[in-house]
Structures are given as C-alpha cells and as structure tokens.
Amino acid sequence: MAIPDPWEGTEHDTANPPAAASNRGREREPERDRARAREDPAAGGEESEGGEVLPFPGERQAVNTPSDRIEPREPEGEVAPTSVAKLRTAISAWSAEAGETARAALDGSVWRARPPSLRDIHTRARRAEWSGGVPALRTAGQWFGWVSLVITAVGYALLWLARRPSRLVLTAAVIVLVVVLAT
Amino acid sequence: MTTTKREPRKVRSLRRRTAHHADRARKASTPVERFRAAQDALLSAVTHSRGPGRAAREQHAEISEHVRRVLERAEPNPASAALYDSKLNQSGTDSARLGNALMCLRGAISLLSEAERDRLFEHYARHLGEEAQRIDAEGGDR
C-alpha cells in the first residue's frame, strides 16, 4: 500500500506554505471554544491543567465542514426567498418524492423493500423536510405525521399478529376470554 | 427447462458491497462525506479480505503514519495530541484499531485550515477508495 503524502508536491511550492504556516492558527475557525482557548496566551498557559474537555476527534467539526462552506453562500443569492419560491421548492421536492414512490410501486420495490420503522416515520414527520420551510405546510405535515404514526403503529401491530398462526390464535383466545368475562 | 447457474455467494456479496460503496461515494456531496464513504469502503474491504488481520495491521501502520504527519501540521495542544496517541495505540481487534486510525485521521484533518482540510479529505478519499478497490481485486471474500 502506498498512500502518497499529501504534502509531497506542495512542499516545494513557494506560493503559500510560509503564509499558510504563519496564520494557520487564525484560520482554524477562531469562533470555536477550543481554538479560542488555544490562542489566548493568558488563559492558555495551563491548558491541560484544568482538564479541558476536548471532543474526540472532530465528529462535530467534520459535520461542520460542509455547512461552514455553504452558509455564507446562501444569503448572497437572493435578497430573501419569497414564500412563492419556498412553495415552489416544496412542490418540487414533493413531486420528486411522489415520482419516487410511483417508481417504487412499478419497479417491484414494494415487493422487496422492508416497511419503514416507526422511528423513521416519526423522524420524517418531525423534520417535515418535504414542506420546503413553509410554516403552514410544516405544521400541517407534522400534525398529520402524528395521526399517520398512530395508524401505522396499529397496522404494524395487526401485521405482527397476522405473521404467525400462534399469535393469531392467542389473540383470538384473549379476545374471546375478555368478551366472555365482560358479558 | 434449464435455468442459468447462480453466481457463487462470494461474488454476489462482493458485487453488492461494491455497489453499496460506489453508491455512497456517488451520493457524497462534500469532501468529508467522500472521505467517510472511502473510509467505510476500506474498512469493509479489509474485513472481507482473504487475510483480514494482516491487511488490517498493514493498513493501520500506514494510516497511523499519516495521522502523525497530519498532526505535525495541525499542531494540536498536548492534551489533544495525547488523546490521539492513546487512540492510535489502543488495544483491540485489528479491524477496530484500523477503524480508530481512520477516525483519528478524519479528526486530525478537521483541525487544519479549511482549504487544506478539503484538499486532504479529497486526497485521502481518493487513495483510500483506490486501496479498497485494490484489496477487493486481490482476493475479495474469504
């Protein structure tokens, strides 16, 4: 195996290494606590003494990478995304999802795929990403999400019972017992 | 009536894995996502290789070396450096140690400046992916 050293080629370039090396500390996102602590010479003298809590290794940073780069771009595009534009985004996302569902119905995925878990359904309802950030749609979707979650849970319970004869027999017996005792 | 002979299980498994990781790499839209896809592909290739222990040890040694190089550039504080060191030397199964090394590499790269970070994620994503392909081509499943 030979993963080449990423600095192999750039090491001899005279363009940026000295500059990059000199201000590397500052480039490293000074708004973060860790970097701020490192840069502050007065407080940072005994960094390890107080048991500084360091998240390991940069799960948070790794996730932050794309958003850090994307965030500044968004405001530059339009002055403010109007509700019409938002609605249009929601509709396009919605139609794409509907198309996907239709395709799944036709290409046999319905036969192969497992049903989504209740947790996934709940997450989807909570996020309501399809609403495209339109508040009314989001709220409506979330409310319906709860209703649909309950219906799905009941349905899944019935399916679970129907999957084994012993479960069905036991359930029938319990129901009969309850009815007989109640009357 | 004859039916076509079914492919052996290991061929199907290899194909499925390759397709899965290729799909992940294709869907990844940021350097760090590409890195994670390549990282998982490598780990999977090593785990399913003919000699998983040996392959994992080799890869671990190489990746650890790269982590140290990246850390030299990133200049983490002593506590952080010690944490990385302990993670790299942590005992466990060979594939777990490789997983740790890859995690450390990702963490170490995250400490660099933004431009450098993206460049390194791309660099390692490419080479880790190539490495995974090489291991798959070498023997694939046991």
Coordinates of C-alpha atoms in Angstrom, one line a residue:
Chain A
M1 CA 0.0 0.0 0.0
A2 CA 1.2 3.4 -0.8
I3 CA -0.9 6.4 0.1
P4 CA 1.2 9.3 -1.0
D5 CA 2.0 12.1 1.3
P6 CA -0.5 14.9 0.6
W7 CA 2.3 17.5 1.1
E8 CA 4.7 15.8 -1.3
G9 CA 4.0 18.0 -4.2
T10 CA 3.2 21.2 -2.4
E11 CA 6.2 21.1 -0.1
H12 CA 8.5 22.7 -2.8
D13 CA 6.0 25.3 -4.0
T14 CA 7.0 28.7 -2.9
A15 CA 3.5 30.1 -3.3
N16 CA 1.7 29.6 0.0
P17 CA 3.4 27.4 2.6
P18 CA 5.1 30.1 4.7
A19 CA 1.9 32.3 4.7
A20 CA -0.3 29.3 5.4
A21 CA 2.0 28.2 8.2
S22 CA 2.2 31.7 9.7
N23 CA -1.6 32.2 10.0
R24 CA -2.7 28.7 10.3
G25 CA -3.7 29.2 13.9
R26 CA -6.0 32.0 13.0
E27 CA -7.5 30.3 10.0
R28 CA -8.6 27.5 12.2
E29 CA -12.0 28.9 13.0
P30 CA -11.3 31.2 15.9
E31 CA -15.0 31.3 16.9
R32 CA -14.7 27.8 18.4
D33 CA -14.0 27.5 22.0
R34 CA -11.1 25.2 21.6
A35 CA -9.3 27.4 19.1
R36 CA -10.0 30.5 21.3
A37 CA -8.6 28.7 24.3
R38 CA -5.5 27.8 22.3
E39 CA -5.0 31.3 21.0
D40 CA -5.5 33.1 24.3
P41 CA -2.0 33.1 25.8
A42 CA -3.1 34.4 29.2
A43 CA -5.7 31.6 29.8
G44 CA -4.0 29.0 27.7
G45 CA -0.8 28.8 29.8
E46 CA -2.1 25.8 31.6
E47 CA -4.4 24.3 29.0
S48 CA -4.3 20.8 30.2
E49 CA -4.3 21.6 33.9
G50 CA -8.0 22.2 34.3
G51 CA -8.9 19.1 32.3
E52 CA -10.1 20.9 29.2
V53 CA -12.8 18.9 27.6
L54 CA -11.9 18.0 24.1
P55 CA -14.5 16.4 21.9
F56 CA -12.8 13.5 20.1
P57 CA -11.9 13.6 17.3
G58 CA -13.8 16.1 15.2
E59 CA -17.2 14.5 14.7
R60 CA -18.7 17.9 15.2
Q61 CA -16.0 19.6 13.1
A62 CA -16.3 17.0 10.4
V63 CA -20.0 17.6 10.2
N64 CA -19.5 21.4 10.3
T65 CA -17.2 21.4 7.3
P66 CA -19.9 21.5 4.6
S67 CA -22.2 23.9 6.5
D68 CA -19.3 26.3 7.1
R69 CA -18.7 26.5 3.4
I70 CA -22.3 26.6 2.3
E71 CA -23.7 29.0 4.8
P72 CA -22.1 32.2 3.5
R73 CA -23.2 31.5 0.0
E74 CA -26.9 31.3 0.7
P75 CA -27.6 34.9 1.6
E76 CA -25.7 36.1 -1.5
G77 CA -28.1 34.5 -4.0
E78 CA -31.4 36.3 -3.5
V79 CA -32.3 39.1 -1.2
A80 CA -34.9 37.0 0.6
P81 CA -36.5 33.8 -0.6
T82 CA -40.2 34.7 -1.1
S83 CA -43.0 32.5 0.0
V84 CA -43.7 31.7 -3.6
A85 CA -40.2 30.5 -4.1
K86 CA -40.4 28.5 -1.0
L87 CA -43.7 27.0 -2.1
R88 CA -42.2 26.1 -5.4
T89 CA -39.3 24.4 -3.7
A90 CA -41.7 22.4 -1.5
I91 CA -43.8 21.4 -4.6
S92 CA -40.7 20.3 -6.5
A93 CA -39.5 18.3 -3.5
W94 CA -42.9 16.9 -3.1
S95 CA -43.4 15.9 -6.7
A96 CA -39.9 14.3 -6.8
E97 CA -40.9 12.2 -3.8
A98 CA -44.2 11.3 -5.4
G99 CA -42.4 10.3 -8.5
E100 CA -40.1 8.1 -6.5
T101 CA -43.0 6.4 -4.8
A102 CA -44.7 5.8 -8.1
R103 CA -41.5 4.3 -9.5
A104 CA -41.1 2.1 -6.4
A105 CA -44.7 0.8 -7.0
L106 CA -43.8 -0.1 -10.6
D107 CA -40.3 -1.4 -10.4
G108 CA -41.1 -4.0 -7.7
S109 CA -39.5 -2.3 -4.7
V110 CA -42.8 -2.7 -2.9
W111 CA -42.3 -6.4 -3.1
R112 CA -38.7 -6.4 -2.0
A113 CA -38.4 -3.4 0.4
R114 CA -39.0 -3.6 4.1
P115 CA -41.5 -1.3 5.6
P116 CA -40.0 1.7 7.3
S117 CA -39.6 1.6 11.1
L118 CA -41.9 3.7 13.3
R119 CA -38.8 5.7 14.4
D120 CA -38.1 6.6 10.8
I121 CA -41.7 7.6 10.2
H122 CA -41.6 9.7 13.3
T123 CA -38.4 11.4 12.3
R124 CA -39.7 12.1 8.9
A125 CA -42.9 13.7 10.3
R126 CA -40.9 15.7 12.8
R127 CA -38.5 17.1 10.3
A128 CA -41.1 17.6 7.5
E129 CA -38.3 18.3 5.0
W130 CA -40.8 18.0 2.1
S131 CA -42.5 21.2 3.3
G132 CA -39.7 23.3 2.0
G133 CA -39.7 25.5 5.0
V134 CA -43.3 26.8 4.5
P135 CA -44.5 27.1 8.1
A136 CA -48.2 26.2 7.4
L137 CA -47.2 23.1 5.4
R138 CA -44.7 22.1 8.0
T139 CA -47.3 22.3 10.8
A140 CA -50.0 20.5 8.8
G141 CA -47.5 17.8 7.9
Q142 CA -46.3 17.4 11.4
W143 CA -49.9 17.0 12.7
F144 CA -50.7 14.6 10.0
G145 CA -47.5 12.8 10.8
W146 CA -48.7 12.1 14.3
V147 CA -52.0 10.7 13.1
S148 CA -50.3 8.6 10.4
L149 CA -47.8 7.3 13.0
V150 CA -50.6 6.1 15.2
I151 CA -52.4 4.5 12.3
T152 CA -49.2 2.9 11.1
A153 CA -48.4 1.6 14.6
V154 CA -51.8 -0.1 14.9
G155 CA -51.4 -1.5 11.4
Y156 CA -47.9 -2.8 12.2
A157 CA -49.3 -4.4 15.4
L158 CA -52.0 -6.2 13.4
L159 CA -49.4 -7.3 10.8
W160 CA -47.2 -8.6 13.6
L161 CA -50.1 -10.7 14.9
A162 CA -51.0 -11.9 11.4
R163 CA -47.5 -13.1 10.7
R164 CA -47.7 -16.3 13.0
P165 CA -50.7 -18.6 13.5
S166 CA -49.8 -18.9 17.2
R167 CA -50.0 -15.2 17.7
L168 CA -53.4 -15.1 15.9
V169 CA -54.7 -18.0 18.0
L170 CA -53.5 -16.5 21.2
T171 CA -55.0 -13.1 20.3
A172 CA -58.3 -14.7 19.4
A173 CA -58.3 -16.6 22.7
V174 CA -57.6 -13.5 24.7
I175 CA -60.4 -11.5 22.9
V176 CA -62.9 -14.4 23.4
L177 CA -62.0 -14.5 27.1
V178 CA -62.4 -10.8 27.5
V179 CA -65.7 -10.8 25.7
V180 CA -67.0 -13.8 27.8
L181 CA -65.9 -12.3 31.1
A182 CA -67.3 -8.9 30.2
T183 CA -70.8 -10.3 29.3
Chain B
M1 CA -36.2 -26.4 -18.7
T2 CA -32.8 -25.0 -17.6
T3 CA -32.1 -22.1 -15.5
T4 CA -28.9 -20.0 -15.6
K5 CA -26.4 -21.0 -12.9
R6 CA -26.4 -18.8 -9.9
E7 CA -23.3 -16.9 -9.2
P8 CA -21.4 -18.0 -6.0
R9 CA -22.3 -16.3 -2.9
K10 CA -18.9 -14.5 -2.5
V11 CA -19.3 -13.0 -6.0
R12 CA -22.7 -11.7 -5.2
S13 CA -21.6 -10.4 -1.8
L14 CA -18.6 -8.6 -3.4
R15 CA -20.8 -7.1 -6.1
R16 CA -23.3 -6.0 -3.5
R17 CA -20.7 -4.4 -1.3
T18 CA -19.0 -2.7 -4.3
A19 CA -22.3 -1.3 -5.5
H20 CA -23.2 -0.1 -2.0
H21 CA -19.9 1.8 -1.5
A22 CA -19.9 3.1 -5.1
D23 CA -23.4 4.5 -4.4
R24 CA -22.3 6.1 -1.2
A25 CA -19.3 7.7 -2.9
R26 CA -21.5 8.9 -5.7
K27 CA -24.1 10.5 -3.4
A28 CA -21.4 12.2 -1.2
S29 CA -21.5 15.8 -2.0
T30 CA -18.8 17.2 0.3
P31 CA -15.2 16.2 0.8
V32 CA -15.8 14.9 4.3
E33 CA -18.7 12.8 3.1
R34 CA -16.5 11.4 0.3
F35 CA -13.8 10.7 2.9
R36 CA -16.2 8.9 5.1
A37 CA -17.5 6.8 2.2
A38 CA -13.9 5.8 1.3
Q39 CA -13.1 5.1 4.9
D40 CA -16.0 2.7 5.2
A41 CA -15.2 1.1 1.9
L42 CA -11.7 0.5 3.0
L43 CA -12.8 -0.9 6.3
S44 CA -15.3 -3.2 4.6
A45 CA -12.8 -4.4 2.0
V46 CA -10.2 -5.2 4.8
T47 CA -12.8 -7.0 6.9
H48 CA -13.9 -9.1 3.9
S49 CA -10.4 -9.7 2.5
R50 CA -8.7 -13.1 2.5
G51 CA -6.4 -12.2 5.4
P52 CA -8.3 -9.6 7.4
G53 CA -5.9 -9.5 10.3
R54 CA -2.8 -9.0 8.2
A55 CA -4.5 -6.5 5.9
A56 CA -5.8 -4.5 8.8
R57 CA -2.4 -4.4 10.5
E58 CA -0.7 -3.2 7.4
Q59 CA -3.3 -0.5 6.8
H60 CA -3.2 0.5 10.4
A61 CA 0.5 1.0 10.3
E62 CA 0.2 3.1 7.2
I63 CA -2.7 5.2 8.3
S64 CA -1.2 5.8 11.7
E65 CA 1.9 7.2 10.0
H66 CA -0.3 9.6 8.0
V67 CA -2.2 10.6 11.2
R68 CA 1.2 11.6 12.7
R69 CA 2.1 13.6 9.7
V70 CA -1.2 15.4 9.7
L71 CA -0.9 16.0 13.4
E72 CA 2.5 17.6 12.9
R73 CA 0.9 20.1 10.7
A74 CA -2.2 20.6 12.8
E75 CA -0.3 21.2 16.0
P76 CA -2.9 20.2 18.4
N77 CA -2.5 21.1 22.1
P78 CA -0.7 18.5 24.3
A79 CA -3.9 17.1 25.8
S80 CA -5.4 16.5 22.3
A81 CA -2.2 15.1 21.0
A82 CA -2.0 12.6 23.9
L83 CA -5.6 11.7 23.2
Y84 CA -4.8 10.9 19.6
D85 CA -1.8 9.0 20.6
S86 CA -3.7 6.8 23.0
K87 CA -6.4 6.2 20.4
L88 CA -3.9 5.1 17.9
N89 CA -2.2 2.7 20.4
Q90 CA -5.5 1.5 21.9
S91 CA -5.7 -2.3 22.0
G92 CA -8.5 -4.2 20.3
T93 CA -9.1 -6.3 17.3
D94 CA -7.1 -5.4 14.2
S95 CA -10.1 -4.0 12.3
A96 CA -11.2 -2.0 15.3
R97 CA -7.7 -0.5 15.5
L98 CA -7.9 0.3 11.8
G99 CA -11.2 2.0 12.4
N100 CA -9.7 4.0 15.2
A101 CA -6.8 5.1 13.0
L102 CA -9.2 6.2 10.2
M103 CA -11.2 8.1 12.8
C104 CA -8.1 9.8 14.0
L105 CA -7.1 10.7 10.5
R106 CA -10.5 12.3 10.0
G107 CA -10.2 14.2 13.3
A108 CA -6.7 15.3 12.6
I109 CA -7.6 16.6 9.1
S110 CA -10.5 18.5 10.7
L111 CA -8.0 20.5 12.7
L112 CA -6.4 22.0 9.7
S113 CA -7.4 25.2 7.9
E114 CA -10.5 25.0 5.7
A115 CA -8.8 24.9 2.3
E116 CA -6.2 22.4 3.5
R117 CA -8.9 20.3 5.1
D118 CA -10.9 19.9 2.0
R119 CA -7.8 19.1 -0.1
L120 CA -6.7 16.4 2.3
F121 CA -10.2 14.9 2.6
E122 CA -10.2 14.7 -1.2
H123 CA -6.7 13.3 -1.3
Y124 CA -7.3 10.6 1.2
A125 CA -10.8 9.8 -0.1
R126 CA -9.3 9.1 -3.5
H127 CA -6.4 7.0 -2.2
L128 CA -8.4 5.1 0.4
G129 CA -11.0 4.3 -2.2
E130 CA -8.3 3.0 -4.6
E131 CA -6.9 1.0 -1.7
A132 CA -10.3 -0.6 -1.1
Q133 CA -10.6 -1.5 -4.7
R134 CA -7.1 -3.0 -4.8
I135 CA -7.9 -5.2 -1.7
D136 CA -11.2 -6.2 -3.3
A137 CA -9.5 -7.1 -6.5
E138 CA -6.8 -9.0 -4.7
G139 CA -9.0 -11.7 -3.2
G140 CA -12.2 -10.3 -2.1
D141 CA -14.2 -12.5 0.2
R142 CA -12.8 -15.4 2.1

